[in-house]
XYZ file of C-alpha atoms in Angstrom:
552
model
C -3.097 7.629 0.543
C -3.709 7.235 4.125
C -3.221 9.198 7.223
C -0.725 8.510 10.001
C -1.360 5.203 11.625
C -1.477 4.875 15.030
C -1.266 1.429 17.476
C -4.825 -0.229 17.672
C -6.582 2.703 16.734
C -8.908 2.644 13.623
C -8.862 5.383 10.398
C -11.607 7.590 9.801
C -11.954 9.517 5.974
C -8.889 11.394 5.301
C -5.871 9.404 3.524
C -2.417 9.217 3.203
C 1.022 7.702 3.177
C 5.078 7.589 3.961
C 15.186 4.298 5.602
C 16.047 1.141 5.730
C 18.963 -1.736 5.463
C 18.805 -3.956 2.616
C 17.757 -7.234 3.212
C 17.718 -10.814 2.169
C 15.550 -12.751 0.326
C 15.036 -15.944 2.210
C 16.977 -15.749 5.174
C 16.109 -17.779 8.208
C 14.764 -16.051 11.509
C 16.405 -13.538 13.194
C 19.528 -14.612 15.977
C 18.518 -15.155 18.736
C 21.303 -12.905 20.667
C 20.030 -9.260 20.978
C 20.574 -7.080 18.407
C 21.361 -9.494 15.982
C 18.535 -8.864 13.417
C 18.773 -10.016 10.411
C 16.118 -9.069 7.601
C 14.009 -11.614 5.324
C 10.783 -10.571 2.665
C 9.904 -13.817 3.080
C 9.888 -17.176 4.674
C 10.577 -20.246 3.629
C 8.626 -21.563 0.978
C 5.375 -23.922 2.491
C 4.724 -27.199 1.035
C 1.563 -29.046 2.693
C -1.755 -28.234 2.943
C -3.123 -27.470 6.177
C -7.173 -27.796 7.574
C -6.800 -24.619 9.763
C -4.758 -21.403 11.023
C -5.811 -19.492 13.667
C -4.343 -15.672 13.246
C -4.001 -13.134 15.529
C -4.755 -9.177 14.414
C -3.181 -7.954 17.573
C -4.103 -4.141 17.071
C -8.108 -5.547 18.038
C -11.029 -6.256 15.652
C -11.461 -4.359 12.556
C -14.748 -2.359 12.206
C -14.944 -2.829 8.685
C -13.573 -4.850 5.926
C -14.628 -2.754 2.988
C -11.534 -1.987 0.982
C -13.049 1.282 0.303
C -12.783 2.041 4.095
C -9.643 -0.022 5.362
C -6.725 2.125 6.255
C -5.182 0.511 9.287
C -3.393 -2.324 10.520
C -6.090 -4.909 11.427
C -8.817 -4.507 8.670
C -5.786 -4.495 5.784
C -4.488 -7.761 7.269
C -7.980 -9.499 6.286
C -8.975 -7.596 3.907
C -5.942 -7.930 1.870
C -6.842 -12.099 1.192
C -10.438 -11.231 0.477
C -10.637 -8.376 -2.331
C -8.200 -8.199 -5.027
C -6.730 -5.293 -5.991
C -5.879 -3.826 -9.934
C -2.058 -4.100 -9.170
C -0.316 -6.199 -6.821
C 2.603 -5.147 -4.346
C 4.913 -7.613 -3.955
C 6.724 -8.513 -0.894
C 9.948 -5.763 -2.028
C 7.694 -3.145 -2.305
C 7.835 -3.173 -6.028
C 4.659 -4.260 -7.957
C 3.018 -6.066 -10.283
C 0.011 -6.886 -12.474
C -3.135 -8.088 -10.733
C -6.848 -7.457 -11.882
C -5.018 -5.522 -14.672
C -2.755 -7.611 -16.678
C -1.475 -3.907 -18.271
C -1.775 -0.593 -18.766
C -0.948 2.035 -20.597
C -0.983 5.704 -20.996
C -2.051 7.157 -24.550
C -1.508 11.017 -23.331
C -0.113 12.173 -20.375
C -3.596 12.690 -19.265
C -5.053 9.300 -19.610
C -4.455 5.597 -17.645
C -6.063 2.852 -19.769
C -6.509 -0.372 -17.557
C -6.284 -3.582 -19.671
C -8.091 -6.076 -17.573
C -7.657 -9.854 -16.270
C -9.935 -12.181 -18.164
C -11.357 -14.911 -16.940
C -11.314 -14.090 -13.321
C -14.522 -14.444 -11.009
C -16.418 -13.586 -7.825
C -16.536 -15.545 -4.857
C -20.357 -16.420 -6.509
C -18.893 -17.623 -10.178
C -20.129 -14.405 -11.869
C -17.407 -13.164 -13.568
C -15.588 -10.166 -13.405
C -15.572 -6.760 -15.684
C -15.136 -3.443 -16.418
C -18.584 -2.128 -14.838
C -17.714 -3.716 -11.766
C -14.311 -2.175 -12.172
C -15.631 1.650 -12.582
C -18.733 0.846 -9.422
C -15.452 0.339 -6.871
C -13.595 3.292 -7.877
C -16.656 5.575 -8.790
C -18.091 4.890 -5.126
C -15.582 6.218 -3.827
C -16.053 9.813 -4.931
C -19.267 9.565 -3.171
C -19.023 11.094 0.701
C -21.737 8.893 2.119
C -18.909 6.032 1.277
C -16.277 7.371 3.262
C -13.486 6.237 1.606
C -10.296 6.327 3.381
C -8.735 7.831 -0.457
C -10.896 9.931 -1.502
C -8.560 12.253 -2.784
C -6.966 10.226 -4.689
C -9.807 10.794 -7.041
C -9.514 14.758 -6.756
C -7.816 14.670 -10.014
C -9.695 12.374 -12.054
C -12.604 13.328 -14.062
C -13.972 10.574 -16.036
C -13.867 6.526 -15.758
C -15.644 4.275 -18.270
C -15.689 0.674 -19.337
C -14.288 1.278 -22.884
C -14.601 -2.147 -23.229
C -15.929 -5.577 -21.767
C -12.537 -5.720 -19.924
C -10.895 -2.205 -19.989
C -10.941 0.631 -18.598
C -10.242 4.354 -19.066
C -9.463 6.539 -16.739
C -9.250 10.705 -17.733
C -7.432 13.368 -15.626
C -7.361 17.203 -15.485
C -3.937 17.478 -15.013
C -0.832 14.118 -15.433
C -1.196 12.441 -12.162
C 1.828 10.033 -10.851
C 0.394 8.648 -8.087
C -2.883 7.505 -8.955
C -1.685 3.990 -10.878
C 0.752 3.493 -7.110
C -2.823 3.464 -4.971
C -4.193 0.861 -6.908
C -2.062 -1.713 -5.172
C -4.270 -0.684 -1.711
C -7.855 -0.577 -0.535
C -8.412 2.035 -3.640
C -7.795 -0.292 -6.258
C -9.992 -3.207 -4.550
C -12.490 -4.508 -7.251
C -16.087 -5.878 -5.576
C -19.041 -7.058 -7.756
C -21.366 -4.201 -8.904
C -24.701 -5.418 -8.156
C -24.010 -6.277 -4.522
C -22.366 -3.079 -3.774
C -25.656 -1.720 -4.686
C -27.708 -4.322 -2.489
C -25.641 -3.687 0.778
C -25.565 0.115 0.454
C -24.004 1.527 3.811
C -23.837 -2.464 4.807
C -21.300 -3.249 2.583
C -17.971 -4.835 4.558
C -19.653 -5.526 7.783
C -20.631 -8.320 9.430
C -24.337 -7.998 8.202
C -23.523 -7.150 4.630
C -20.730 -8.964 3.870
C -18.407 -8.745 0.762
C -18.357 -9.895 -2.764
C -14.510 -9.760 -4.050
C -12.048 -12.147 -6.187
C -9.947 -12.772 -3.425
C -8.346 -16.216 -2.502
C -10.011 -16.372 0.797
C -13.815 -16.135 0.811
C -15.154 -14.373 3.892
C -17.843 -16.827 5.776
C -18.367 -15.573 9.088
C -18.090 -12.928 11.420
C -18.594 -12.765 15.333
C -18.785 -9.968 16.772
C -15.714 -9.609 19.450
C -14.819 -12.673 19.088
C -13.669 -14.083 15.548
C -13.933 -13.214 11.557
C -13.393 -16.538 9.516
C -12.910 -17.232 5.620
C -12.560 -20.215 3.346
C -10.002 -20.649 0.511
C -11.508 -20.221 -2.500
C -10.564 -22.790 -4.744
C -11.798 -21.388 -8.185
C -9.038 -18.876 -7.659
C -7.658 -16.648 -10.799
C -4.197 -17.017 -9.934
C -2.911 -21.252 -9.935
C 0.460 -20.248 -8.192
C -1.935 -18.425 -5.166
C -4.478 -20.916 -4.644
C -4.575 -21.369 -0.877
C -2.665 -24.364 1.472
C -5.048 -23.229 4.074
C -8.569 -24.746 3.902
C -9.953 -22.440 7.006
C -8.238 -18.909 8.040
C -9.845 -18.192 11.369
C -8.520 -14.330 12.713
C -8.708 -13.635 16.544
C -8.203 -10.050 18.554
C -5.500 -10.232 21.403
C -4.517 -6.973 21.950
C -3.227 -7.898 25.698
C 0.678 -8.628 25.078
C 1.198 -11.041 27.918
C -1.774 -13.026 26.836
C -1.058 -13.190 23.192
C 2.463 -14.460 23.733
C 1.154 -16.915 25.989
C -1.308 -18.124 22.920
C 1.521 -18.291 20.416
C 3.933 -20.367 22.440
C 0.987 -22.612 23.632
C 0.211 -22.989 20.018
C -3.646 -21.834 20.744
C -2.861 -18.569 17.934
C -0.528 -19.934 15.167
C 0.845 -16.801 14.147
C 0.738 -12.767 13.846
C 2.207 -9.877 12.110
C 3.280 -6.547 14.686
C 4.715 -8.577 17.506
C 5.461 -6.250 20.253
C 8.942 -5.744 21.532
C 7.848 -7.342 25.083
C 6.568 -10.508 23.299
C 9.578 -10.636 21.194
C 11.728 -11.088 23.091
C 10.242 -14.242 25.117
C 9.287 -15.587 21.106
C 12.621 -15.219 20.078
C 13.819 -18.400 21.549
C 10.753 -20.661 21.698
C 10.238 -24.000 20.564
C 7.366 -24.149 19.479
C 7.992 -21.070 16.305
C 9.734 -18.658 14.981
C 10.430 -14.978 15.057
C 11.345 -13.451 11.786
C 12.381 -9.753 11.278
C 11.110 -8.142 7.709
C 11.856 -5.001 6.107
C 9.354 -2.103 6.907
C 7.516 0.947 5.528
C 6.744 1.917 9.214
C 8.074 5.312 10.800
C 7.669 6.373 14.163
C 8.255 10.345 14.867
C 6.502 13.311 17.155
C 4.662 16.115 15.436
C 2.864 19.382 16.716
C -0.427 19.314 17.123
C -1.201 23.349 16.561
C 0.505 26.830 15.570
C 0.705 27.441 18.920
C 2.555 24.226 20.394
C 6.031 24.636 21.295
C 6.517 21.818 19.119
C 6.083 23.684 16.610
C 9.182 26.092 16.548
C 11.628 24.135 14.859
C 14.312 25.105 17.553
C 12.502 23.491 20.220
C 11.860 20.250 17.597
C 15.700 19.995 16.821
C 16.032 20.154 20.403
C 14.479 17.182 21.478
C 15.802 15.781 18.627
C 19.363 16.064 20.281
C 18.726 14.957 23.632
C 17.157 11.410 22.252
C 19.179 8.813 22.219
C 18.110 6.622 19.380
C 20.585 3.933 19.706
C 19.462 3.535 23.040
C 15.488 3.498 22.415
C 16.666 1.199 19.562
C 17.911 -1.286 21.737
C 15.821 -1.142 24.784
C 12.638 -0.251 23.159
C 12.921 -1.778 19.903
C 14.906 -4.830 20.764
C 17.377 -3.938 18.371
C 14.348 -4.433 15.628
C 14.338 -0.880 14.442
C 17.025 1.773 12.825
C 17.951 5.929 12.881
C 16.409 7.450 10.362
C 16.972 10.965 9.112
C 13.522 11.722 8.282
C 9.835 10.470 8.555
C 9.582 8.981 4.944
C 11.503 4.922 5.018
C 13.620 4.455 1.807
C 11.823 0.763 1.855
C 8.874 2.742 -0.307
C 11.010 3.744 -2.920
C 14.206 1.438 -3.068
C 12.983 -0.703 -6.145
C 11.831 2.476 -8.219
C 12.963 3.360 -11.547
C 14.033 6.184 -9.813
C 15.551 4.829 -6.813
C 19.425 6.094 -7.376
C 18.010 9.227 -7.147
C 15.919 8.971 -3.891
C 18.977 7.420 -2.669
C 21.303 10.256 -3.461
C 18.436 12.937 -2.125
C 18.296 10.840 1.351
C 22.116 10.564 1.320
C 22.287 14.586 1.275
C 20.477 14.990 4.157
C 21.611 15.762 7.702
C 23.177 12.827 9.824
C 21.065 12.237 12.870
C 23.151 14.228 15.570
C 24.267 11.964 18.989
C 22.870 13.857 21.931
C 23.965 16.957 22.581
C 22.534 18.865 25.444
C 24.538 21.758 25.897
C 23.679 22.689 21.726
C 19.833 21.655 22.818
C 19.876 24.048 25.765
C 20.981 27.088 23.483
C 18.277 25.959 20.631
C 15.774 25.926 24.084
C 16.906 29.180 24.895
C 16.704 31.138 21.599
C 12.794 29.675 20.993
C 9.306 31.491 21.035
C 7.029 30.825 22.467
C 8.496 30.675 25.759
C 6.217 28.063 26.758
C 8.417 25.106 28.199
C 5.498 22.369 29.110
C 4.268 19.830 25.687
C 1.591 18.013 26.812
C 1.859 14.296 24.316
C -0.657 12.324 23.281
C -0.576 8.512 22.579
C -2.504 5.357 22.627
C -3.427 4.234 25.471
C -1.595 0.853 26.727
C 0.776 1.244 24.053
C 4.127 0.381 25.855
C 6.554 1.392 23.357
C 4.944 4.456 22.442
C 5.341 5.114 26.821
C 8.873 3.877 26.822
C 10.009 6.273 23.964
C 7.817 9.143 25.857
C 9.760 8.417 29.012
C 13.038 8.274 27.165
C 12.370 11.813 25.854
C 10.920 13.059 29.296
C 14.141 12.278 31.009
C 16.627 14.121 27.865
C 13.962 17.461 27.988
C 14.309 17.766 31.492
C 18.052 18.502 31.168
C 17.448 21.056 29.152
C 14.249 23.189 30.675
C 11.266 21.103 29.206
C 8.611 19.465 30.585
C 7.138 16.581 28.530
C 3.803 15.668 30.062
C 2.435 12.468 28.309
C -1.493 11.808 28.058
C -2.427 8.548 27.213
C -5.851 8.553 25.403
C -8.461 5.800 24.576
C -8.405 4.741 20.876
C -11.636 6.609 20.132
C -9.898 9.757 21.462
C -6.790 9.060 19.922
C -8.117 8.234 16.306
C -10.872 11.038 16.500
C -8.136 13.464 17.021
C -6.596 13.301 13.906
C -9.722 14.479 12.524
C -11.460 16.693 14.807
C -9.347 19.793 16.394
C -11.756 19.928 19.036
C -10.297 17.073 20.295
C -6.485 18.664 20.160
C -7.487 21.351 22.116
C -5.039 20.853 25.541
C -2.398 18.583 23.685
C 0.777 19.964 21.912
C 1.709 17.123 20.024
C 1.533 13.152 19.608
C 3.180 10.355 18.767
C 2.681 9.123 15.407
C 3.092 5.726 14.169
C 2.712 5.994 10.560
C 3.118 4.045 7.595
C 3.465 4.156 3.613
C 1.151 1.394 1.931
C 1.529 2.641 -1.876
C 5.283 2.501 -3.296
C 5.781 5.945 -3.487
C 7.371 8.589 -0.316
C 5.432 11.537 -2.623
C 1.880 11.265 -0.302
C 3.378 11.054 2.670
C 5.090 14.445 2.611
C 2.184 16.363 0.657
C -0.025 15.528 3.288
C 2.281 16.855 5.952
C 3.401 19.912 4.097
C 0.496 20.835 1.662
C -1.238 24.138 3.307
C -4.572 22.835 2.107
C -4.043 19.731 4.458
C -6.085 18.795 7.000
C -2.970 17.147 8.950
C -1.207 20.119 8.552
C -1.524 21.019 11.927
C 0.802 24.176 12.454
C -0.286 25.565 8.798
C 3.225 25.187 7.852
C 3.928 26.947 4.396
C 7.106 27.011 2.288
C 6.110 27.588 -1.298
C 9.141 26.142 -2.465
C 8.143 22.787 -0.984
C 4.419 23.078 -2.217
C 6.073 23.618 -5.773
C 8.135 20.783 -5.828
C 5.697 18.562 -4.209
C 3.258 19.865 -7.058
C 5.213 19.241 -9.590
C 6.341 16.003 -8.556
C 2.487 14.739 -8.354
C 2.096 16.536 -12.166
C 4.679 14.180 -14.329
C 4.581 10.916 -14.718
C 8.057 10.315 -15.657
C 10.024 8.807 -12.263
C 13.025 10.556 -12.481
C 11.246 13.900 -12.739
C 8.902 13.158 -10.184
C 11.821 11.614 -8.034
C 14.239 14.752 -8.425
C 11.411 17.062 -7.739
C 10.656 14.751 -4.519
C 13.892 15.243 -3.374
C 14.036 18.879 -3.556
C 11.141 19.100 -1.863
C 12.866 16.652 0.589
C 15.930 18.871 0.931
C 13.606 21.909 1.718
C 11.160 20.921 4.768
C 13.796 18.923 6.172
C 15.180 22.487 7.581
C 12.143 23.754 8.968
C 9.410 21.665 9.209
C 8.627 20.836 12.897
C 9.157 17.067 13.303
C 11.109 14.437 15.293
C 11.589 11.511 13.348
C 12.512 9.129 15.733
C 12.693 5.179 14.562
C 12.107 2.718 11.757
C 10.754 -0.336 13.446
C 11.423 -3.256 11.627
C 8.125 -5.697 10.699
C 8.222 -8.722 13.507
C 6.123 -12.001 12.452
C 6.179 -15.114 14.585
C 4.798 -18.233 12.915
C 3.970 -21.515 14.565
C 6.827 -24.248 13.507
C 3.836 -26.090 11.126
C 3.498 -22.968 9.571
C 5.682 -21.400 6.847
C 5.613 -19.555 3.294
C 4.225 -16.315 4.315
C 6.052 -12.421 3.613
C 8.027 -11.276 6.327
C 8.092 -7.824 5.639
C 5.310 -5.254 5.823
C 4.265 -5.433 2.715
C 1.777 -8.077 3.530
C -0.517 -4.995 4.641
C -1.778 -5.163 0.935
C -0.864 -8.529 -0.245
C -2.357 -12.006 -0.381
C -0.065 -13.035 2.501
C -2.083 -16.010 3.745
C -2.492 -17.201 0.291
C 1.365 -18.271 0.742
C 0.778 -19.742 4.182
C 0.869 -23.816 4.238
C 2.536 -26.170 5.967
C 6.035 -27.071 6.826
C 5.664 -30.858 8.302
C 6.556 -30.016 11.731
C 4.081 -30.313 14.358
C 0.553 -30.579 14.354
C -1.069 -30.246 11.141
């Protein structure tokens, strides 16, 4: 699991994860009137081949593309068409069979991996179970610095117990472990050159050795990382349209749009709101609206915040006005949502009528209401009435929701003071407390990569946590949560979930503030790929091809 994501900013070691309307399968880009959003998973299917896509990772340049490693927005957009993972999410969120064709579990204690035969690196050697056990068992190593580390804190053996299966042992049931094998975690690369590239491995110097339908052939430093289809791929159905996938780093909004409509960047995932809206009705593309496993909400960063007294959290809460931010900041390309966790991550579960009912019981989002916030203001401790925010730097809808809030506290005896920090700042202080020290909280944007909302909440609540900031404790919670992560049955994990759920949503110190819906825009040649966020861990540009229209 990975921690919270935040705009542009790379991950470092720690790992983590995280409701929304249902949507369409198939429908055509969003209306073009404001507010009008309609939701697709995918786009329409492609048909010809094309010579070469330019794509845009507008969050900057990854600094690595090993899978053990990628946690954030631009690094899981390429990475995701180079290494093959053991399970596949699909473009719903549910999943499927990918390096493993099956699996099984004997005992409650034991995953056995049945894997795909016949499959092969990028160099023709083919694929087994030793290279299978080198990717995961790497990862327990610190010098690796896997982003999932503890993923592997319950596991205690994994062997090849055959040429093409493996066997994985665990101290105590595990229910998430088999979910983060759709992500970085479960990313298979070839043994041997692991070992060559060492430290290397996933950089421009050491490159990669994966099953992936996209080979990776060059990469320029601050300028461009380019791959090849590979056309000895496993899978028949995926076998690229696109002959040469060439991925570029606008971060600047005004000069990305200008790229897209000029036809210079053929297409990108996490269009901002300000491009949006001049994509929406251009010629030369479209804009298509997907459903996402995003979340956007505030959290302390310290015991001592003011933050972190739930009064003063449920107070900002009611002087936000989220249908507002939703259509001025959003575009209309967002929704309310009751907590930080999107239903999106578990609405295709075996267990989903039961997350459904849990998120049903919650609290409804209150309208504003400043004369109730004013009281909740007046009853906290500390008295302290200044939070000091951090954000990303240049991050304009991140600043817009800030300002949004600074104007509702101020009519109630707060002062919001936002501090916009450089990425390095802003990623490093996740990690490192030194670098909280002045700040009460920050804006998170966060996502959920595995199908699962379990992660997302043990790493906020668990007091072991190092993202559990204000050392929040409510045994109750940590025993649901516990015993939710100890069965493997759904429904048991699911109703435990919930409980959990039902608990911290009455005292844990949060805002949740918006679900932003997943914004591609894709040249007019250009069709086939996922519209919703689920391309973050999916062969998306294995889909992409083209439609006829314009140049191909």
């Amino acid at each position: 699991m990975h921690a919270p994501r935040r705009t542009a900013l790379p991950l470092a070691a720690l790992a983590t994860v995280l409701a929304l309307t249902s949507c369409s399968s198939g429908d055509p880009a969003a209306d073009s009137s404001p507010g009008a959003v309609r939701l697709t998973t995918t786009t329409p299917a492609a048909h010809g081949t094309v010579d070469d896509v330019t794509w845009n990772l507008p969050m900057g340049e990854p600094t690595t593309l090993d899978p053990a490693k990628v946690g954030d927005y631009s690094p899981s957009t390429v990475a995701s068409n180079l290494c093959d993972p053991l399970v596949r999410l699909k473009a719903d969120y549910s999943t499927a069979p990918g390096l493993a064709t099956s699996w099984k579990r004997p005992d409650p204690k034991t995953l056995v991996l049945n894997l795909r035969r016949g499959v092969t690196f990028w160099d023709g050697s083919p694929m087994t179970a030793d290279d299978v056990v080198a990717s995961l068992e790497r990862q327990r190593v610190p010098a690796t610095q896997s982003v999932n580390i503890q993923v592997l804190a319950n596991v205690t053996t994994i062997k090849a117990t055959a040429s093409h299966q493996v066997t994985v042992r665990f101290r105590t049931p595990d229910s998430l472990f088999l979910k983060y094998l759709v992500n970085g975690f479960g990313a298979v690369s070839k043994a041997s050159y692991l070992k060559k590239a060492g430290s290397s491995y996933g950089t421009a110097k050491g490159g990669l050795m994966c099953t992936g339908p996209f080979k990776l052939t060059g990469w320029r430093s601050g300028e461009s990382i380019t791959a090849v289809r590979n056309t000895a791929y496993w899978d028949p159905a995926l076998r690229p349209k696109v002959k040469k996938l060439t991925f570029r780093f606008v971060t600047d909004n005004g000069t990305l749009t200008s790229a897209l409509l000029s036809g210079q960047i053929d297409g990108s995932f996490e269009i901002p709101s300000t491009a949006a809206k001049a994509l929406r009705t251009s010629k030369e593309g479209n804009l298509y609206y997907g459903p996402s496993a995003q979340t956007v909400f505030l959290t302390p960063t310290s015991p001592a915040s003011p933050l972190a007294d739930r009064r003063v959290a449920d107070a900002l809460s009611l002087v936000l006005d989220r249908d507002a931010l939703v259509k001025n900041v959003y575009d209309g390309a967002a929704q309310r949502q009751k907590t930080f966790i999107p239903s999106l991550v578990w609405k295709n579960s075996k267990a989903k009528d039961v997350y459904a009912k849990g998120y049903d019981a919650l609290p409804q989002l209150p309208g504003p209401d400043v004369a109730k916030a004013k009281k909740l203001v007046e009853r906290a401790d500390p008295k302290q009435r200044t939070i000091t925010v951090a954000m990303g730097a240049g991050d304009q809808q991140s600043l817009q929701t800030l300002t949004f809030l600074q104007a509702g506290a101020k009519k109630i005896g707060l002062k919001v003071v936002i501090r916009q920090l450089q990425p390095t700042q802003m990623s490093g202080m996740f990690y490192n407390p030194a670098l909280r020290k002045g700040l009460d909280a920050t804006m998170v944007l966060g996502y959920v990569e595995i199908p699962d909302p379990l992660s997302y909440a043990d790493m906020l609540t668990d007091p072991k946590s190092p993202l559990n900031w204000t050392n929040y404790r409510n045994s109750e919670v940590t025993s649901h949560i516990g015993a939710a992560k100890a069965t493997t049955d759904e429904e048991a994990a699911a109703t435990e979930f919930t409980e959990a759920q039902a608990l911290y949503s009455k005292d844990f110190p949060v805002v949740p503030i918006v679900c932003p819906y997943e914004r591609l825009f894709l040249n007019k040649r250009l069709s086939g790929t996922p519209a919703s966020f689920a391309y973050i861990n999916m062969p998306w540009a294995a889909r992409l091809g083209g439609t006829g229209q314009g140049a191909s």
